mmCIF file of C-alpha atoms in Angstrom:
data_model
loop_
_atom_site.group_PDB
_atom_site.id
_atom_site.type_symbol
_atom_site.label_atom_id
_atom_site.label_comp_id
_atom_site.label_asym_id
_atom_site.label_seq_id
_atom_site.Cartn_x
_atom_site.Cartn_y
_atom_site.Cartn_z
ATOM 1 C CA UNK A 68 20.861 63.218 70.194
ATOM 2 C CA UNK A 69 23.622 65.735 69.586
ATOM 3 C CA UNK A 70 21.479 67.710 67.125
ATOM 4 C CA UNK A 71 18.547 67.820 69.555
ATOM 5 C CA UNK A 72 20.816 68.976 72.384
ATOM 6 C CA UNK A 73 22.399 71.661 70.195
ATOM 7 C CA UNK A 74 18.949 72.829 69.051
ATOM 8 C CA UNK A 75 18.056 73.281 72.734
ATOM 9 C CA UNK A 76 21.162 75.420 73.313
ATOM 10 C CA UNK A 77 23.240 72.700 74.964
ATOM 11 C CA UNK A 78 26.881 72.550 73.860
ATOM 12 C CA UNK A 79 28.163 69.051 73.134
ATOM 13 C CA UNK A 80 31.400 67.252 72.499
ATOM 14 C CA UNK A 81 31.885 63.679 71.360
ATOM 15 C CA UNK A 82 34.662 61.549 72.746
ATOM 16 C CA UNK A 83 35.497 58.382 70.815
ATOM 17 C CA UNK A 84 37.242 55.626 72.705
ATOM 18 C CA UNK A 85 39.132 54.838 69.541
ATOM 19 C CA UNK A 86 40.743 51.615 68.448
ATOM 20 C CA UNK A 87 43.404 51.249 71.146
ATOM 21 C CA UNK A 88 42.754 48.549 73.744
ATOM 22 C CA UNK A 89 41.449 49.811 77.081
ATOM 23 C CA UNK A 90 42.639 47.829 80.047
ATOM 24 C CA UNK A 91 40.094 46.662 82.577
ATOM 25 C CA UNK A 92 40.063 47.766 86.214
ATOM 26 C CA UNK A 93 42.660 46.032 88.390
ATOM 27 C CA UNK A 94 40.911 46.977 91.680
ATOM 28 C CA UNK A 95 44.349 48.069 92.892
ATOM 29 C CA UNK A 96 42.993 51.043 94.854
ATOM 30 C CA UNK A 97 45.455 53.489 93.279
ATOM 31 C CA UNK A 98 42.608 55.802 92.234
ATOM 32 C CA UNK A 99 41.203 56.055 95.767
ATOM 33 C CA UNK A 100 44.618 57.130 97.046
ATOM 34 C CA UNK A 101 45.596 59.398 94.151
ATOM 35 C CA UNK A 102 42.376 60.678 92.590
ATOM 36 C CA UNK A 103 42.987 59.093 89.202
ATOM 37 C CA UNK A 104 43.431 55.686 87.623
ATOM 38 C CA UNK A 105 46.897 54.121 87.675
ATOM 39 C CA UNK A 106 46.664 53.661 83.891
ATOM 40 C CA UNK A 107 47.127 57.080 82.316
ATOM 41 C CA UNK A 108 44.911 56.851 79.241
ATOM 42 C CA UNK A 109 41.532 58.021 77.933
ATOM 43 C CA UNK A 110 39.847 57.181 81.251
ATOM 44 C CA UNK A 111 41.825 59.841 83.135
ATOM 45 C CA UNK A 112 41.425 62.279 80.239
ATOM 46 C CA UNK A 113 37.658 61.790 80.267
ATOM 47 C CA UNK A 114 37.489 62.002 84.075
ATOM 48 C CA UNK A 115 39.136 65.438 83.931
ATOM 49 C CA UNK A 116 36.657 66.664 81.321
ATOM 50 C CA UNK A 117 33.742 65.141 83.261
ATOM 51 C CA UNK A 118 34.313 67.540 86.147
ATOM 52 C CA UNK A 119 32.990 70.423 84.008
ATOM 53 C CA UNK A 120 30.340 68.505 82.062
ATOM 54 C CA UNK A 121 26.631 68.813 82.841
ATOM 55 C CA UNK A 122 25.515 65.406 81.551
ATOM 56 C CA UNK A 123 26.566 62.326 79.633
ATOM 57 C CA UNK A 124 25.381 60.050 76.859
ATOM 58 C CA UNK A 125 27.300 56.782 76.728
ATOM 59 C CA UNK A 126 26.920 54.727 73.570
ATOM 60 C CA UNK A 127 28.133 51.336 72.440
ATOM 61 C CA UNK A 128 27.904 48.953 69.555
ATOM 62 C CA UNK A 129 26.519 45.558 70.499
ATOM 63 C CA UNK A 130 28.841 42.558 70.295
ATOM 64 C CA UNK A 131 27.289 39.148 70.913
ATOM 65 C CA UNK A 132 24.277 40.641 72.744
ATOM 66 C CA UNK A 133 26.471 42.682 75.094
ATOM 67 C CA UNK A 134 28.230 46.018 75.250
ATOM 68 C CA UNK A 135 31.642 46.317 73.622
ATOM 69 C CA UNK A 136 34.562 45.247 75.794
ATOM 70 C CA UNK A 137 36.120 48.681 75.327
ATOM 71 C CA UNK A 138 33.209 50.567 76.881
ATOM 72 C CA UNK A 139 32.855 48.063 79.711
ATOM 73 C CA UNK A 140 36.543 48.445 80.632
ATOM 74 C CA UNK A 141 36.250 52.233 80.225
ATOM 75 C CA UNK A 142 33.147 52.506 82.405
ATOM 76 C CA UNK A 143 34.466 50.087 85.045
ATOM 77 C CA UNK A 144 37.532 52.245 85.552
ATOM 78 C CA UNK A 145 35.751 55.593 85.129
ATOM 79 C CA UNK A 146 33.021 54.863 87.633
ATOM 80 C CA UNK A 147 35.403 53.259 90.123
ATOM 81 C CA UNK A 148 37.888 56.135 89.974
ATOM 82 C CA UNK A 149 35.702 59.183 89.318
ATOM 83 C CA UNK A 150 32.109 58.616 90.392
ATOM 84 C CA UNK A 151 32.188 61.798 92.513
ATOM 85 C CA UNK A 152 32.643 63.830 89.287
ATOM 86 C CA UNK A 153 29.594 62.113 87.776
ATOM 87 C CA UNK A 154 27.240 62.230 90.780
ATOM 88 C CA UNK A 155 23.892 63.973 90.147
ATOM 89 C CA UNK A 156 24.698 64.643 86.497
ATOM 90 C CA UNK A 157 22.131 63.191 84.083
ATOM 91 C CA UNK A 158 23.166 60.222 81.981
ATOM 92 C CA UNK A 159 21.753 58.203 79.122
ATOM 93 C CA UNK A 160 22.797 54.928 77.545
ATOM 94 C CA UNK A 161 22.476 54.199 73.814
ATOM 95 C CA UNK A 162 23.095 50.850 72.157
ATOM 96 C CA UNK A 163 23.505 50.178 68.451
ATOM 97 C CA UNK A 164 23.216 46.888 66.585
ATOM 98 C CA UNK A 165 22.378 45.399 63.230
ATOM 99 C CA UNK A 166 19.428 43.511 64.711
ATOM 100 C CA UNK A 167 19.513 41.966 68.182
ATOM 101 C CA UNK A 168 21.109 42.283 71.576
ATOM 102 C CA UNK A 169 20.412 45.952 72.137
ATOM 103 C CA UNK A 170 18.212 45.490 75.207
ATOM 104 C CA UNK A 171 20.716 43.132 76.853
ATOM 105 C CA UNK A 172 23.551 45.619 76.273
ATOM 106 C CA UNK A 173 21.332 48.482 77.482
ATOM 107 C CA UNK A 174 20.528 46.559 80.675
ATOM 108 C CA UNK A 175 24.233 45.881 81.164
ATOM 109 C CA UNK A 176 25.300 49.540 80.909
ATOM 110 C CA UNK A 177 22.400 51.267 82.674
ATOM 111 C CA UNK A 178 23.742 49.924 85.961
ATOM 112 C CA UNK A 179 26.721 52.314 85.868
ATOM 113 C CA UNK A 180 24.774 55.576 86.222
ATOM 114 C CA UNK A 181 22.212 53.864 88.453
ATOM 115 C CA UNK A 182 24.810 53.068 91.108
ATOM 116 C CA UNK A 183 26.509 56.482 90.865
ATOM 117 C CA UNK A 184 23.484 58.614 91.856
ATOM 118 C CA UNK A 185 23.072 59.865 88.302
ATOM 119 C CA UNK A 186 19.561 60.697 87.068
ATOM 120 C CA UNK A 187 18.857 58.419 84.113
ATOM 121 C CA UNK A 188 17.385 60.105 81.061
ATOM 122 C CA UNK A 189 14.928 58.117 79.004
ATOM 123 C CA UNK A 190 13.033 58.605 75.766
ATOM 124 C CA UNK A 191 9.765 57.401 74.268
ATOM 125 C CA UNK A 192 11.307 53.974 73.631
ATOM 126 C CA UNK A 193 14.482 52.207 74.723
ATOM 127 C CA UNK A 194 17.568 54.149 73.685
ATOM 128 C CA UNK A 195 18.748 51.949 70.839
ATOM 129 C CA UNK A 196 19.385 52.226 67.124
ATOM 130 C CA UNK A 197 19.580 49.598 64.413
ATOM 131 C CA UNK A 198 21.488 49.310 61.160
ATOM 132 C CA UNK A 199 24.123 47.127 59.549
ATOM 133 C CA UNK A 200 26.223 50.283 59.112
ATOM 134 C CA UNK A 201 25.857 53.792 60.539
ATOM 135 C CA UNK A 202 24.389 55.123 57.294
ATOM 136 C CA UNK A 203 21.407 52.744 57.734
ATOM 137 C CA UNK A 204 20.329 54.306 61.035
ATOM 138 C CA UNK A 205 18.550 57.397 59.589
ATOM 139 C CA UNK A 206 16.269 55.050 57.653
ATOM 140 C CA UNK A 207 14.792 53.853 60.962
ATOM 141 C CA UNK A 208 12.397 56.741 61.643
ATOM 142 C CA UNK A 209 11.354 55.339 65.017
ATOM 143 C CA UNK A 210 14.915 55.195 66.334
ATOM 144 C CA UNK A 211 15.617 58.688 65.008
ATOM 145 C CA UNK A 212 12.586 59.971 66.907
ATOM 146 C CA UNK A 213 13.738 58.109 70.014
ATOM 147 C CA UNK A 214 17.127 59.857 69.801
ATOM 148 C CA UNK A 215 15.551 63.304 69.234
ATOM 149 C CA UNK A 216 13.265 62.852 72.238
ATOM 150 C CA UNK A 217 16.221 61.635 74.297
ATOM 151 C CA UNK A 218 18.184 64.769 73.378
ATOM 152 C CA UNK A 219 15.265 67.038 74.258
ATOM 153 C CA UNK A 220 14.723 65.240 77.568
ATOM 154 C CA UNK A 221 18.426 65.534 78.423
ATOM 155 C CA UNK A 222 18.392 69.252 77.575
ATOM 156 C CA UNK A 223 15.295 69.801 79.716
ATOM 157 C CA UNK A 224 16.858 68.036 82.690
ATOM 158 C CA UNK A 225 20.151 69.956 82.393
ATOM 159 C CA UNK A 226 18.200 73.227 82.258
ATOM 160 C CA UNK A 227 16.154 72.194 85.309
ATOM 161 C CA UNK A 228 19.311 71.527 87.301
ATOM 162 C CA UNK A 229 20.708 74.911 86.311
ATOM 163 C CA UNK A 230 17.435 76.655 87.204
ATOM 164 C CA UNK A 231 17.441 74.884 90.559
ATOM 165 C CA UNK A 232 20.977 76.077 91.292
ATOM 166 C CA UNK A 233 19.994 79.649 90.387
ATOM 167 C CA UNK A 234 16.999 79.374 92.721
ATOM 168 C CA UNK A 235 19.273 78.336 95.574
ATOM 169 C CA UNK A 236 18.377 74.664 95.572
ATOM 170 C CA UNK A 237 21.499 72.700 96.350
ATOM 171 C CA UNK A 238 22.243 69.123 95.460
ATOM 172 C CA UNK A 239 21.968 66.580 98.281
ATOM 173 C CA UNK A 240 25.105 66.215 100.354
ATOM 174 C CA UNK A 241 26.871 62.910 99.830
ATOM 175 C CA UNK A 242 26.812 60.401 102.620
ATOM 176 C CA UNK A 243 29.852 58.366 103.612
ATOM 177 C CA UNK A 244 29.424 55.025 101.875
ATOM 178 C CA UNK A 245 28.507 52.149 104.162
ATOM 179 C CA UNK A 246 30.054 48.847 103.133
ATOM 180 C CA UNK A 247 28.790 45.525 104.402
ATOM 181 C CA UNK A 248 30.857 42.419 103.813
ATOM 182 C CA UNK A 249 28.827 39.249 104.189
ATOM 183 C CA UNK A 250 31.933 37.068 104.385
ATOM 184 C CA UNK A 251 32.842 37.104 108.074
#
């Protein structure tokens, strides 16, 4: 994906969550009052960088037919604290596994950009790769094509947004969120 984006003139940077544990969201409301998560870690760092980014590709290894706990905690806190910085920016989800569970993990993570008004970028197949180790992935020609097409589609969409801005087309204004509580 990165190579395809770069070939289309789109600058990229990769952010690894690393091996440190990422705490889950506490729903404490600190972020809504202060504009950042109460836990000062990679989530706040990423949220700052996201303000200037044009699009996102979120990837995860698959653990027991689901996304990694690290990315789930990361995305829970990121989207709760910083969804306004992500709104209307294209996003893609990629899952990686030895064999199975990729579609379940993909379904799990696609909900984050879907609820944050982010256009979801697709490819010519589901955005998933397979291999026991990373060096196996290039052997899967179909998944490599899927990733190239995904990168090209992301680049196209980013360029369309930029062209729209230059033509004077503005993004839709956000509406104040309506909340309905069914417990009365």
